[in-house]
Short mmCIF file of C-alpha atoms and ligand atoms in Angstrom, two decimals:
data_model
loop_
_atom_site.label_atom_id
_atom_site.label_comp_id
_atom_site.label_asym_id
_atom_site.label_seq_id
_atom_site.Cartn_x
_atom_site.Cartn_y
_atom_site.Cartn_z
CA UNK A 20 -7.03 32.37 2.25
CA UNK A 21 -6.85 28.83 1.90
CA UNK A 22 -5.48 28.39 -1.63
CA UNK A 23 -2.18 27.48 -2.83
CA UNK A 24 -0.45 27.30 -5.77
CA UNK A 25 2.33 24.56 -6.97
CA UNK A 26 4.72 24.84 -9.37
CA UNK A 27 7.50 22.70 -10.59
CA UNK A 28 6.92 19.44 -13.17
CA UNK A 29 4.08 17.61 -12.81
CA UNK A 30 2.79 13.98 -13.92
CA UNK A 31 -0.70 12.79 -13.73
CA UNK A 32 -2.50 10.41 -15.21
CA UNK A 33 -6.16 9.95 -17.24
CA UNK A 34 -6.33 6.03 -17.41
CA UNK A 35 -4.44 2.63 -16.57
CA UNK A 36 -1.07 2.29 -18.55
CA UNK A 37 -1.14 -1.57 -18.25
CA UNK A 38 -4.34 -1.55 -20.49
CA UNK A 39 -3.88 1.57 -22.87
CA UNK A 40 -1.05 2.78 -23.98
CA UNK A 41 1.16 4.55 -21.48
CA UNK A 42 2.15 7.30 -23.87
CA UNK A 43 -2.08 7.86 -24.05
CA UNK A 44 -2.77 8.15 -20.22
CA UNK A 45 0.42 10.33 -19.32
CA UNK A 46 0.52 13.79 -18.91
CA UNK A 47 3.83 15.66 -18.21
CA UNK A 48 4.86 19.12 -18.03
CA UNK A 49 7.74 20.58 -17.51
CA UNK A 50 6.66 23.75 -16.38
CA UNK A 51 3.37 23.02 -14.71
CA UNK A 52 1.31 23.55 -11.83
CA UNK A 53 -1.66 22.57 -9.57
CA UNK A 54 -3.74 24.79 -7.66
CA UNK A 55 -5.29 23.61 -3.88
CA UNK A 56 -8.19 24.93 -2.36
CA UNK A 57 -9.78 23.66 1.37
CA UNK A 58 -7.16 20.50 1.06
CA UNK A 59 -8.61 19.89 -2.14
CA UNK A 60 -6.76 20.20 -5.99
CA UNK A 61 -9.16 22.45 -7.85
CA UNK A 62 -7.25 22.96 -11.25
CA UNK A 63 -3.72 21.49 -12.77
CA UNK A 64 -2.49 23.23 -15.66
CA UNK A 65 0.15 24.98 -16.82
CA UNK A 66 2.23 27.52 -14.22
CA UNK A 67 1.89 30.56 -16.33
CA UNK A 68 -1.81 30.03 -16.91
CA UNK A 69 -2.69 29.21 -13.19
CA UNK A 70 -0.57 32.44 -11.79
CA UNK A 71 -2.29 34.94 -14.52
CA UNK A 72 -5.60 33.20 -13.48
CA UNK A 73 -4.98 33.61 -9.59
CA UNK A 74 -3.02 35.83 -9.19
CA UNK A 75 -3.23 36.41 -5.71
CA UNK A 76 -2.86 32.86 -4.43
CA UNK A 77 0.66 32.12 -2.69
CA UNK A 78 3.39 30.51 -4.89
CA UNK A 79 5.36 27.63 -3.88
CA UNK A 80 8.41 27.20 -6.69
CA UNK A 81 9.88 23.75 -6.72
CA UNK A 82 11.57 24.85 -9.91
CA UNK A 83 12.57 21.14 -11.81
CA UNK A 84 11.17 19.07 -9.21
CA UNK A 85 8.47 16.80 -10.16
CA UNK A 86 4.88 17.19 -8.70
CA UNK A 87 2.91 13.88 -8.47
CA UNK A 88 0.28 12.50 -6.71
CA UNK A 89 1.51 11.09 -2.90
CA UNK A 90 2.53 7.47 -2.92
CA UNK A 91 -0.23 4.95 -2.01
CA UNK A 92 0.83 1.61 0.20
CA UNK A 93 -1.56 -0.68 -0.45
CA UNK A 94 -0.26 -3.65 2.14
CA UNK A 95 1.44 -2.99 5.29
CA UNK A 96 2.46 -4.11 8.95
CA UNK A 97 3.55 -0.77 11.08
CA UNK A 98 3.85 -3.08 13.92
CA UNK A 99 6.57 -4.80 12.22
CA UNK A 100 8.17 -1.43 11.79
CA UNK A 101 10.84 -2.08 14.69
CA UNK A 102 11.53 -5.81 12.97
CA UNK A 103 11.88 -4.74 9.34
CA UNK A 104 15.30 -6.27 7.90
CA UNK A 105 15.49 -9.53 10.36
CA UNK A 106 18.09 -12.04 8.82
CA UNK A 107 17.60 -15.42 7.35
CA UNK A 108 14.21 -16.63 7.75
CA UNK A 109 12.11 -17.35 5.00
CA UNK A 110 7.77 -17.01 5.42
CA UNK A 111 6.76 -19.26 8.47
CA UNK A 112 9.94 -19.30 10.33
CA UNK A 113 9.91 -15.61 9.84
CA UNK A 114 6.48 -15.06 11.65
CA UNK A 115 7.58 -17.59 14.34
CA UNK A 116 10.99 -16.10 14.98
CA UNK A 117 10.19 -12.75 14.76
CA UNK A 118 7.31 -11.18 13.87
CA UNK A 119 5.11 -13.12 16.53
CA UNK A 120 7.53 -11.95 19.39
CA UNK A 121 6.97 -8.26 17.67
CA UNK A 122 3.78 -8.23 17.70
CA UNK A 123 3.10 -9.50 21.42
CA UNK A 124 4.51 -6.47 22.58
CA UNK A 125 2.10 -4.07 21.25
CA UNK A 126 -0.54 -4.98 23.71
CA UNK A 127 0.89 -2.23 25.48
CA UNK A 128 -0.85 0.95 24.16
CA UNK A 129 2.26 3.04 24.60
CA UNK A 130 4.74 0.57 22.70
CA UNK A 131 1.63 0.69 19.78
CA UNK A 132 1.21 4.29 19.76
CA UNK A 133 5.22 4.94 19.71
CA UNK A 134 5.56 2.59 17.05
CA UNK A 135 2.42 3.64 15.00
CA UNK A 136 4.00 7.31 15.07
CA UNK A 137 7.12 6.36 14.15
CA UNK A 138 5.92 4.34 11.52
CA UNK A 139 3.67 7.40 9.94
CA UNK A 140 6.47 9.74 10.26
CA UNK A 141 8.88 7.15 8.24
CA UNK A 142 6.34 7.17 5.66
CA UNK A 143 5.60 10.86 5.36
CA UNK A 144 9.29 11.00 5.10
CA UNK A 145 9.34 8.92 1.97
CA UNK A 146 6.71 10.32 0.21
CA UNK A 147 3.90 7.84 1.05
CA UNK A 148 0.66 9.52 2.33
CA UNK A 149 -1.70 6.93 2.39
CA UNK A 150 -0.58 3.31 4.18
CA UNK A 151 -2.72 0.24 4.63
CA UNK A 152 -1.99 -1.24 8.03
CA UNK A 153 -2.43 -4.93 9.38
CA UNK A 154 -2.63 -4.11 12.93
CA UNK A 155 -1.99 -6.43 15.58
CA UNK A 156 -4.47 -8.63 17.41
CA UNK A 157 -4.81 -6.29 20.53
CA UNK A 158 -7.75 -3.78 18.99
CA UNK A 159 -5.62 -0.59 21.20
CA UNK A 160 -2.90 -1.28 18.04
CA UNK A 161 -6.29 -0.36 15.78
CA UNK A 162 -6.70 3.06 18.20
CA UNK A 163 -3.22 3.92 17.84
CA UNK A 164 -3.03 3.66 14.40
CA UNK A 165 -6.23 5.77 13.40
CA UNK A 166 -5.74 8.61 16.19
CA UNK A 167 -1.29 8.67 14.58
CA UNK A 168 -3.04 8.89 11.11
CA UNK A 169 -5.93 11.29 11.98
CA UNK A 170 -3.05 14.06 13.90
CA UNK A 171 -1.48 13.92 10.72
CA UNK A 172 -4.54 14.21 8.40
CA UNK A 173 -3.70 11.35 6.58
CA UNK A 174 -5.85 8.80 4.40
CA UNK A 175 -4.73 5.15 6.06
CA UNK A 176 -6.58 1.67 5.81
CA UNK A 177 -6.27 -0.50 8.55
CA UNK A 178 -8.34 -3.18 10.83
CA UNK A 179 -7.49 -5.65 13.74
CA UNK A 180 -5.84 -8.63 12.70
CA UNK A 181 -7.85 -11.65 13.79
CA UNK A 182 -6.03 -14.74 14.23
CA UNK A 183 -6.84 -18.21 16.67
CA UNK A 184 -4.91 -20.89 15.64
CA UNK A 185 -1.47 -21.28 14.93
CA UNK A 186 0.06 -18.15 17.18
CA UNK A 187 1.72 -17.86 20.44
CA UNK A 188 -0.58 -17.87 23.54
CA UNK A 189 -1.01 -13.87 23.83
CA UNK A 190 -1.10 -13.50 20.17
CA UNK A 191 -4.46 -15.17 19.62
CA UNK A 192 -8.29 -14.09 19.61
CA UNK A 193 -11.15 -15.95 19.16
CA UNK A 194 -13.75 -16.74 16.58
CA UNK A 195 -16.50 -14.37 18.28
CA UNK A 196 -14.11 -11.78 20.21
CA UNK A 197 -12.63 -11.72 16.60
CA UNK A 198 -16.11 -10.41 15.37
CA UNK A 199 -16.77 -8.54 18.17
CA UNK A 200 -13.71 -6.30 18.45
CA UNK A 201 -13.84 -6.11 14.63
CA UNK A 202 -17.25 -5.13 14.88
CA UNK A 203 -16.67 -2.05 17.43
CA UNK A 204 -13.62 -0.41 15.63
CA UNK A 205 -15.24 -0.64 12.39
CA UNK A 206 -18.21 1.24 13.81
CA UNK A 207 -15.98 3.40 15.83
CA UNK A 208 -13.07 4.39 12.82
CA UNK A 209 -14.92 3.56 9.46
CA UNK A 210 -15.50 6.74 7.46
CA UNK A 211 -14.33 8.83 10.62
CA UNK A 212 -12.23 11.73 8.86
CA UNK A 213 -9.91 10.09 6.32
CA UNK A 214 -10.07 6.35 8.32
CA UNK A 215 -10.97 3.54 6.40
CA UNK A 216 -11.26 -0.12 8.13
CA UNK A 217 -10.39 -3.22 6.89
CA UNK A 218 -11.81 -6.52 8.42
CA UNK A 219 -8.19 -8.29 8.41
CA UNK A 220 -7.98 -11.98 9.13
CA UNK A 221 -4.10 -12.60 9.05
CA UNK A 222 -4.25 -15.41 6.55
CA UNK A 223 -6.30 -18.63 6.43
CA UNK A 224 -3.62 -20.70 8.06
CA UNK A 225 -4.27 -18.76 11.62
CA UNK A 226 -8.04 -18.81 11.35
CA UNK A 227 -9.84 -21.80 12.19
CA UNK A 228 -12.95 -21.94 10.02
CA UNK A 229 -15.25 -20.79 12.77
CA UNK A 230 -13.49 -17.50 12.64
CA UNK A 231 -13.38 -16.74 9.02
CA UNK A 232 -17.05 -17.65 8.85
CA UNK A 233 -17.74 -15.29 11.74
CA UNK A 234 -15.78 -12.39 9.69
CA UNK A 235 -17.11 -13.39 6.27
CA UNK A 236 -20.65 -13.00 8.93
CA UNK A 237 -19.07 -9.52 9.53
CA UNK A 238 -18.40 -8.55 5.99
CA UNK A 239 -21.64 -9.76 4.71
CA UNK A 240 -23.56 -7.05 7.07
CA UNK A 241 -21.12 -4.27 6.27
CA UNK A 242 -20.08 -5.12 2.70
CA UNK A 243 -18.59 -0.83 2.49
CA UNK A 244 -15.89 -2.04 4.37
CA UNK A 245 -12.49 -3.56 3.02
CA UNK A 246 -11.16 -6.97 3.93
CA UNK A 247 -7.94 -7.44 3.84
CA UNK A 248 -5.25 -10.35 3.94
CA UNK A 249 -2.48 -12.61 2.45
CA UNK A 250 -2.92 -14.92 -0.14
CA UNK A 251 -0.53 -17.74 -1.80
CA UNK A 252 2.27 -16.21 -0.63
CA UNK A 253 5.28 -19.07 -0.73
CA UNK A 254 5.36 -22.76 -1.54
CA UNK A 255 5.31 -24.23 1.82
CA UNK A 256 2.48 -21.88 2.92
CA UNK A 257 0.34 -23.30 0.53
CA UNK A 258 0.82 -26.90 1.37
CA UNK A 259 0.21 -25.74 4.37
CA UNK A 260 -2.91 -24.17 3.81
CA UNK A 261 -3.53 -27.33 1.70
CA UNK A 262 -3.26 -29.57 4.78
CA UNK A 263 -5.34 -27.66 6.97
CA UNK A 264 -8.26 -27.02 4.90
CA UNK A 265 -8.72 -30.76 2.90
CA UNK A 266 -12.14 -30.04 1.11
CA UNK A 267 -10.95 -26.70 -0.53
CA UNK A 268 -10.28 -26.14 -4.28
CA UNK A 269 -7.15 -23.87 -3.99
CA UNK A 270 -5.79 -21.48 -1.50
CA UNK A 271 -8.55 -18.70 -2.42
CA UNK A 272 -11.33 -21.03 -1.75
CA UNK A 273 -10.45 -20.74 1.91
CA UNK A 274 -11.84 -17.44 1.89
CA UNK A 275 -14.04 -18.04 -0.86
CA UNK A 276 -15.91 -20.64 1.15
CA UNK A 277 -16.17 -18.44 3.93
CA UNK A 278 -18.18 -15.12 2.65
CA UNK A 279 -14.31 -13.56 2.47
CA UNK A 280 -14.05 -13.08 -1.54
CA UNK A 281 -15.65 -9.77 -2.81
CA UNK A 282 -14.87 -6.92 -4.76
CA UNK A 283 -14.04 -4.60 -1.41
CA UNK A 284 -11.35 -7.61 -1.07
CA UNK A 285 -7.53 -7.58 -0.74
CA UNK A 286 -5.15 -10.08 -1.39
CA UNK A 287 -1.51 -9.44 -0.34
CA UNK A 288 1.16 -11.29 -2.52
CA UNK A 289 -1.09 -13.68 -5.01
CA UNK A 290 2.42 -15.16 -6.34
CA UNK A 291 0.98 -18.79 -6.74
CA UNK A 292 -2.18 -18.40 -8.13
CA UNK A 293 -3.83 -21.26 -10.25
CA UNK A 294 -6.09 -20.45 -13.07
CA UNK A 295 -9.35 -20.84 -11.22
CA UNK A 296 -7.93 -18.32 -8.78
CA UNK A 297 -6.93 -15.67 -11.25
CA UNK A 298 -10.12 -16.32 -12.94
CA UNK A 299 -12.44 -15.61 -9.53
CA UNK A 300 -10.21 -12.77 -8.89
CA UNK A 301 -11.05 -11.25 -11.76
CA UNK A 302 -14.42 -12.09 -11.78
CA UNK A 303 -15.50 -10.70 -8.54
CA UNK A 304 -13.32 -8.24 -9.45
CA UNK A 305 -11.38 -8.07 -6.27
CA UNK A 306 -7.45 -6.41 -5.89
CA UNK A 307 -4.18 -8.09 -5.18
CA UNK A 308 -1.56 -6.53 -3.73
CA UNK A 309 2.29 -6.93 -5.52
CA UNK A 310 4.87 -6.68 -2.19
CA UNK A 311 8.19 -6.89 -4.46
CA UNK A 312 10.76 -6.15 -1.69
CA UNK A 313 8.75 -8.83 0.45
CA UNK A 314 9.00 -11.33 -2.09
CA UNK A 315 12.73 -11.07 -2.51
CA UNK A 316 13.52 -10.40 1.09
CA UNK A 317 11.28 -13.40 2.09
CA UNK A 318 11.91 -15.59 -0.62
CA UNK A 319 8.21 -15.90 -2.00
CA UNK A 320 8.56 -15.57 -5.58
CA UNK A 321 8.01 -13.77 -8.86
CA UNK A 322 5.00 -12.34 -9.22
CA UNK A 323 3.34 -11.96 -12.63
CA UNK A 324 2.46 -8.06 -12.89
CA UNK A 325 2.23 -7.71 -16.52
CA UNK A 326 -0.07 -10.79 -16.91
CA UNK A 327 -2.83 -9.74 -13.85
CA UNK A 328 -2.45 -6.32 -14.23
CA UNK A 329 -4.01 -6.37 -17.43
CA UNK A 330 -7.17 -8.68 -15.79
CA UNK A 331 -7.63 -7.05 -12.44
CA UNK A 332 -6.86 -4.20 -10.32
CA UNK A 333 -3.46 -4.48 -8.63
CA UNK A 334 -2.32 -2.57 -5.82
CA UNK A 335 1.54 -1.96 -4.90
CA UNK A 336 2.63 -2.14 -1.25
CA UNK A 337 6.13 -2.26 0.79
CA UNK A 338 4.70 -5.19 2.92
CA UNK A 339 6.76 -3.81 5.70
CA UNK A 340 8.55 -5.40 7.88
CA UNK A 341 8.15 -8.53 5.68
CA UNK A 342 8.84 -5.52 2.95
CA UNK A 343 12.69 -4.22 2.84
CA UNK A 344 12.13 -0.85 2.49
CA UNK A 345 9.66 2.03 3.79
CA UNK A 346 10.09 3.50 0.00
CA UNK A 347 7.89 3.04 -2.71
CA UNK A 348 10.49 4.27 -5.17
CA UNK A 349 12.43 0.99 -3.52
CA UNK A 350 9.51 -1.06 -4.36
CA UNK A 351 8.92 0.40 -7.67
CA UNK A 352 12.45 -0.75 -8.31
CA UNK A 353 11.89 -4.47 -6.76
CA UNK A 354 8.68 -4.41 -8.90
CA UNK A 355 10.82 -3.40 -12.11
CA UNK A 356 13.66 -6.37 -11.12
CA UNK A 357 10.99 -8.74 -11.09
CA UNK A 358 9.75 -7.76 -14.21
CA UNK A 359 13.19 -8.40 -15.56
CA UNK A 360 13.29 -11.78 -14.68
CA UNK A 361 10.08 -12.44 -15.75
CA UNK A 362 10.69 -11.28 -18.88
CA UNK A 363 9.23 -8.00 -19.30
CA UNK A 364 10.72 -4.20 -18.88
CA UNK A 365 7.75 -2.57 -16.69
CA UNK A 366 7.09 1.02 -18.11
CA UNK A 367 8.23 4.35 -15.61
CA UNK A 368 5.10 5.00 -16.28
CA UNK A 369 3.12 1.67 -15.05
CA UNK A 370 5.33 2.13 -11.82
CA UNK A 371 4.36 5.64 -11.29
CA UNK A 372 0.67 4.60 -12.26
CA UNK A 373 0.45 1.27 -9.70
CA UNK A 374 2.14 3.61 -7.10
CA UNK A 375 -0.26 5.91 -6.87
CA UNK A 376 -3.92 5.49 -9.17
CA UNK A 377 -3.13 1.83 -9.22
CA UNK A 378 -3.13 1.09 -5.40
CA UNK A 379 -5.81 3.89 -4.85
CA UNK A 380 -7.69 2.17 -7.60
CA UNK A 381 -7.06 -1.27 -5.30
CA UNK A 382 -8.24 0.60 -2.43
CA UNK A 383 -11.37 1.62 -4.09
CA UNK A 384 -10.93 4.53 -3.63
CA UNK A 385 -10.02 6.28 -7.53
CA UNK A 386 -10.12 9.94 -7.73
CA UNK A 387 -9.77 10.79 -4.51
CA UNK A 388 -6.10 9.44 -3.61
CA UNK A 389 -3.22 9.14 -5.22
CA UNK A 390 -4.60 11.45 -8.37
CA UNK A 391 -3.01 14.43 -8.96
CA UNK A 392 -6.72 15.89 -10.74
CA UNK A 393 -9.57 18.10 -10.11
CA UNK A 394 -11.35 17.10 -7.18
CA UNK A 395 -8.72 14.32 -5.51
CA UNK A 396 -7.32 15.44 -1.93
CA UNK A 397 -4.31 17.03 -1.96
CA UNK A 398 -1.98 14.51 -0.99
CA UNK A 399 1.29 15.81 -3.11
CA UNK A 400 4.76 14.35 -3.18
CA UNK A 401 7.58 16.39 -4.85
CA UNK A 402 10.16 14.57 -5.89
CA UNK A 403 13.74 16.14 -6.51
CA UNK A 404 15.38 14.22 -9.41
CA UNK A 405 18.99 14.55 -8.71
CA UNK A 406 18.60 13.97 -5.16
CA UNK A 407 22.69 11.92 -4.77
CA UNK A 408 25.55 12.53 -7.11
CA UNK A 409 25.14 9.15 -8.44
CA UNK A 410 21.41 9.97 -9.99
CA UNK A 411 21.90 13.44 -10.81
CA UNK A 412 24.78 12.51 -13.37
CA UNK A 413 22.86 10.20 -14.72
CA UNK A 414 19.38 12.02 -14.73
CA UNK A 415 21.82 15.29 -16.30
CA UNK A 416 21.91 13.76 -19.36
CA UNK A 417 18.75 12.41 -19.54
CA UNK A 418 16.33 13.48 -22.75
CA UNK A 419 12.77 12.70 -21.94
CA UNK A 420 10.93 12.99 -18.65
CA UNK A 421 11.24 8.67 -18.20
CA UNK A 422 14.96 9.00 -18.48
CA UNK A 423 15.32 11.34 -15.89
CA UNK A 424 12.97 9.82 -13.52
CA UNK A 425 13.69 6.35 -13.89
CA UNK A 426 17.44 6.56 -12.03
CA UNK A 427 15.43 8.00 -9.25
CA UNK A 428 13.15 4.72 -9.07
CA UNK A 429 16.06 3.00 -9.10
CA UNK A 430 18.00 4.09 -7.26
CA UNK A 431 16.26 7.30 -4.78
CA UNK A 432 14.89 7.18 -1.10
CA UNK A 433 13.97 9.55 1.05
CA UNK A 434 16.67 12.00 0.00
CA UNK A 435 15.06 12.34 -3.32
CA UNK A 436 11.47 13.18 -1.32
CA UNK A 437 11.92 17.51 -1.30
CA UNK A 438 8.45 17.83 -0.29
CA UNK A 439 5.41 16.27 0.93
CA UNK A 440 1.79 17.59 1.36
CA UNK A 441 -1.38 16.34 3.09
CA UNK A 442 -4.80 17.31 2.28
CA UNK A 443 -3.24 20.52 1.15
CA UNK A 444 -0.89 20.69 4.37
CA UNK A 445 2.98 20.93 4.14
CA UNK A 446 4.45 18.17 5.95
CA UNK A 447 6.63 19.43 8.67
CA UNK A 448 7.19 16.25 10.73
CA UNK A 449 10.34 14.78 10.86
CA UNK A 450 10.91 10.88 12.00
CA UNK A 451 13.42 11.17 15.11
N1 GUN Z 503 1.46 -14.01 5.92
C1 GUN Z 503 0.83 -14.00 7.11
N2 GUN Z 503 1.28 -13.00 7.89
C2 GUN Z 503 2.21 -12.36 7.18
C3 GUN Z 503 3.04 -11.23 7.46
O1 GUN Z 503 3.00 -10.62 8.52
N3 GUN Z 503 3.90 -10.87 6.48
C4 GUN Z 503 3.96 -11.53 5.28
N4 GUN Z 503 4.81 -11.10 4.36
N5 GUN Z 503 3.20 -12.57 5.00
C5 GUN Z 503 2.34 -12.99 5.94
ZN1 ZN Z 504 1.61 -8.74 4.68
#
């Protein structure tokens, strides 16, 4: 027998909270259920229903926990896992001091494979079941990464990052090894079990044109794939970007010019973005990706949620090691601060939302991840809402489902993770 029945609190979702009316597209029970079948969710409902309608299936009671769908990360670096929290630096100093260094080492398959694992495990750990990975140059990071993700059964994104200008000796490709290596993972990893590729040039400031027109080349003759990368990120980055590339409009229309804007397309940060650029974006109908812990740890800025939310899909990501935290209830909270100072109280419910629909949404790929429906893999995080003494006194007196869950966005991490499930697996790792 393959099935399984969950019970505790659940929370899904029917539609996007940042266009309708949260109270409209949430669905909470306190007494709930889902059933899995072959990995898969086959029926949510309520937990007396589902046990009087299978009665035979084995029970799993999380009691007041609450069920939801696994946490997506839309924008990632696991080889940056070993680096996260590095003092002082802000964007380009960061990279040089480092990340580059970081990054050289995982030419050795070993180092890449240790820290891919270990950088799975942390995210299993806190609740996060899907991850999309920049990778580093060397395409053995790629390997590691898939074959880490594919032991575990997990759903990840992630492609070579191209760069060949700009980075250390050792740390650069070129224009047509860039398309070729590309090129071979994607048609060894793309749609092989739960793998997903991304063609990933690191951002237009390490790309000499040549290269972004060969993977815009790439990305034209396999337009299923994603393409990922970093967009108007900080201030000097821009001018950078600015100097380097004379004849474009804006920051975008270094990709844009290059075959690398399309609707499989996404765009880490997007703090900067002039009108013409929010207008494309939505246009083509591409995804950026909101990195709040990133953009407070780095320095970046304050990225406008509310307003592009409501125009275009927008994915939520720990941007680790650039990223503070391995948590998405961290970065739900960073997300929420930035709000604040912006101006406007984001909804429990629009963090929930762009932490799991939202960046599955960004990921095109709606319904299958980071939906706790009929039909979506079972990728299930329970959360346990009184996970320190600190949140529990405050979620004890707590009246409504938001008021009791919010404290853990706040202020939870991987304590407050009680359980995590992969197409319909327990989770029994546990990062060493
Ligand atoms: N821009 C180009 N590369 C990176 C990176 O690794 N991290 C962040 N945060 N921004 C980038
Ligand atoms: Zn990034």
């Amino acid at each position: 027998m393959t099935n399984h029945l969950l019970l505790g609190q659940t929370l899904r979702f029917s539609g996007d909270p940042f266009v309708d009316g949260w109270e409209d597209v949430t669905h909470h029970s306190t007494r709930g259920g889902i059933l899995i079948d072959s990995g898969r969710i086959v029926a949510v409902g309520e937990a007396d229903d589902l046990r009087r309608t299978h009665p035979t299936a084995p029970v799993t009671d999380y009691g007041t926990a609450l069920i939801t769908a696994g946490f997506v990360d839309a924008h990632m670096h696991y080889p940056q896992t070993r680096i996260i929290a590095s003092w002082g630096k802000q964007l380009i100093d960061w990279l040089n001091t480092y990340t580059f260094p970081e990054e050289m080492r995982l030419a050795d398959p070993a180092y890449a494979r240790a820290t891919a694992e270990r950088t799975l495990d942390l995210a299993l750990a806190h609740g996060t079941t899907t991850l999309t990975s920049f990778c580093t140059i060397h395409p053995g990071s790629v390997d590691a990464f898939f074959e880490g993700a594919a032991a575990r059964g997990m759903a990840v994104v992630a492609g070579k990052t191209c760069m060949d200008r700009n980075a250390p000796d050792g740390l650069r490709d070129t224009a047509q090894s860039a398309y070729d290596d590309s090129k071979a993972l994607l048609n060894k990893w793309h749609g092989v079990g739960r793998a997903t590729y991304a063609i990933t040039p690191r951002f237009s400031p390490t790309s000499t044109p040549d290269q972004l027109t060969a993977l815009g080349a790439l990305w034209a003759e396999r337009p299923d794939v994603l393409m990922q990368t970093h967009l108007s990120e900080q201030l000097p980055e821009i001018d950078w970007v600015r100097g380097l590339f004379p004849q474009a409009r804006d920051y975008l229309d270094t990709y844009e010019a290059f075959g690398l804007l399309g609707p499989r397309g996404l765009y880490g940060h997007a703090i900067h973005l002039t009108d013409r650029e929010k207008a494309r974006l939505a246009e083509v109908h591409a995804s950026v990706i909101h990195c709040p812990t990133s953009n407070t740890f780095i320095g970046s800025g304050l990225f406008d949620l509310a307003g592009l939310a409501a125009r275009m899909r927008v994915g939520l990501a720990t941007d680790t090691g650039g990223g503070s935290s391995f948590s998405m209830l961290r970065t739900m909270a960073a997300a929420y601060e930035i709000g604040q100072l912006r101006g406007t109280a984001i909804h429990p419910a629009q963090l929930m939302w762009l932490a799991t629909e939202g960046s599955a949404r960004a990921l095109h790929m709606t319904g299958q991840i980071g939906h706790l429906g009929t039909g979506a893999v079972a990728d299930i995080t329970v959360l346990d809402l009184g996970s320190t003494p600190a949140i529990k006194q405050r979620t004890d007196r707590a009246t409504s489902l938001w008021d009791a869950l919010f404290p853990t966005i706040m202020m939870g991490d991987d304590r407050a993770v009680r359980a995590v499930w992969v197409a319909g697996r327990p989770v029994t790792q546990r990062v060493a």
